[in-house]
Amino acid sequence: MSRLYDTVEPAVVDEDMLKRAVEEQGPKDEAGKIAKSEGIDFGDVLALRLDFLNVLKIDNLWEFTALTKLQLDNNIIEKIEGLDCLVNLVWLDLSFNNIEVIEGLNALTKLEDLTLYNNRIATLENMDTLLNLHVFSIGNNMLTELSNLLYLRRFKEMKTLNLAGNPFCKQSGYKQYVIAFLSGIDFLDYRLVDKQSREDAMEKHMIQRDEMLHNEKQAELKQEEEIKNKKQLELHKAAYVELMDGPHLFEMMYIEDSEGQKLSEMPGIEDLLQTFKDKFVAICHQMFEYGLKEHEKRDSEVKQFWECVEDAEQENKNLGMKAINNFMVVKKRIMQELGQISDQKVLESVVADYNNQVSELWDKLMGLELQIVDQLEDVIKDFERSMQDLVASFQENIQAFLAQCRDLETFHHEKMMEIAIITLEKVLKNELDDEINEDLRMLFVDKDTIMNAVSSSHDVHLLKIDNKEDDMVTRINHWLKTTIDKIHEDEEVARNRMRVTEINNLIDHLRDEIDNLEVLQTGNY
């Protein structure tokens, strides 16, 4: 297509272009003159037209955070970019450009109407986050594969679709394919999809649709299961007992234990090993259940703490508002008096009274702030002591569970030693020639070799248990420190600073009001 600005130098969206566009599209009356003289806040602009400007590159739109409608059609744009800050965008027109790839739209989750008509796009892709899309125009592009349209099935809200002018539109049965597989569409290529057309399309593609719907349902169930498992794992991690509801720790002891893997092939070891595993996993499962219960206690304690803080802050805020409202009654009376006073001394007395009232308000509000600081300090200390007790109890019990694991490992180690010595004697007498493999036979050359192998396996197992204990203790201590530090520094200190600033700003404003009164400025005061 021939464009209006073909002979003009390609342009980039810059501040001057944006100012001109906003001024031209803004109000033309007195409000427009005021806006132009005082400067335009791009953050307030809701709609913007940048069409027919020979724009090559989208840029400098980061200030338009409130924008809901953006028109960039009839330019020479080659790449969709620079739109990440336009999170409130609902309507976007990029038609009649030179775009080859759909991209750069991930942040536009509120988008309902998207026009990419007359570009050079060959694939529908990279639109997964646009789940609110109602209207989509992708006509006059280079789409050749009808199967690519299945990508649009994820857009459950889409009712209007324009595909006309793409190569696949020439294929026999094109419209029936679209209607059958995008059954939520009400308007296709500017025409209403009537009931008969829908029924014919469904009948023609019944087998393929049923198979596709079955596959989609299976994929949906699989995704739901993955999400469920992910949430469970996150919960288990928060309780510091992830993967402890099964044989994970036991198996980890043997993964890096090459000697133990060989020794597990000794004759008569199978029942011993199974008993060891069953008892070990049972302890881990007890630890897992205990960890979840303790996490629930800690979580409940944290929620109660924040509820207590919120109640205390709200009560303090109500007292502050009561003091302010009482002052406002006094202020109204004083302001009325000032308008009726002509005597200079009386005027000075009333102003002095007003300033005294402001000072008393400041004292009252700051006193309330000091009160809430002290109150929250006590609440935080109680919470900190409670959490320290819970964490200490958790550590103590986890260490007790893992001590049981060590005892099991030590008992198993002793039994392994006994069996290894018996096996060594049989090997030396050539009684087990057909019962052990070559790797195992290499450990039974003498007593020192086999004893070292059994001890090495035991050391690896104990190290894994020790590492697990260190990991759990370290992580919960880190959580406790982070939680308390956040409450002290990020929450309470920030709240106090903000409140003090609010109080001082209010007091300054009240003092400025009396200073700026016209009756005082024009009088003899």
Short mmCIF file of C-alpha atoms in Angstrom, two decimals, residues 308-324 361 363-376 492 495-496 499-500 502-503:
data_model
loop_
_atom_site.label_atom_id
_atom_site.label_comp_id
_atom_site.label_asym_id
_atom_site.label_seq_id
_atom_site.Cartn_x
_atom_site.Cartn_y
_atom_site.Cartn_z
CA CYS A 308 -3.27 -6.75 66.08
CA VAL A 309 -1.08 -4.10 64.42
CA GLU A 310 -3.88 -3.09 62.08
CA ASP A 311 -6.38 -2.77 64.95
CA ALA A 312 -3.96 -0.67 67.00
CA GLU A 313 -3.17 1.61 64.06
CA GLN A 314 -6.85 2.03 63.19
CA GLU A 315 -7.75 2.92 66.78
CA ASN A 316 -4.90 5.42 66.93
CA LYS A 317 -5.93 6.86 63.56
CA ASN A 318 -9.51 7.31 64.78
CA LEU A 319 -8.26 9.24 67.82
CA GLY A 320 -6.17 11.42 65.53
CA MET A 321 -9.14 12.12 63.24
CA LYS A 322 -11.26 13.00 66.26
CA ALA A 323 -8.63 15.54 67.37
CA ILE A 324 -8.46 17.00 63.85
CA LEU A 361 -3.18 19.86 67.74
CA ASP A 363 1.14 18.09 70.44
CA LYS A 364 -1.94 15.87 70.44
CA LEU A 365 -1.13 14.16 67.11
CA MET A 366 2.54 13.68 67.94
CA GLY A 367 1.55 12.34 71.37
CA LEU A 368 -0.72 9.81 69.69
CA GLU A 369 2.12 8.84 67.36
CA LEU A 370 4.50 8.32 70.29
CA GLN A 371 1.78 6.28 71.95
CA ILE A 372 1.34 3.97 68.93
CA VAL A 373 5.13 3.63 68.59
CA ASP A 374 5.36 2.43 72.20
CA GLN A 375 2.32 0.21 71.79
CA LEU A 376 3.62 -1.41 68.61
CA GLU A 492 7.32 0.23 61.51
CA ARG A 495 5.10 3.93 58.94
CA ASN A 496 6.44 6.24 61.64
CA ARG A 499 2.99 9.57 59.80
CA VAL A 500 5.31 12.23 61.21
CA GLU A 502 1.80 13.78 57.37
CA ILE A 503 1.40 15.50 60.73
#
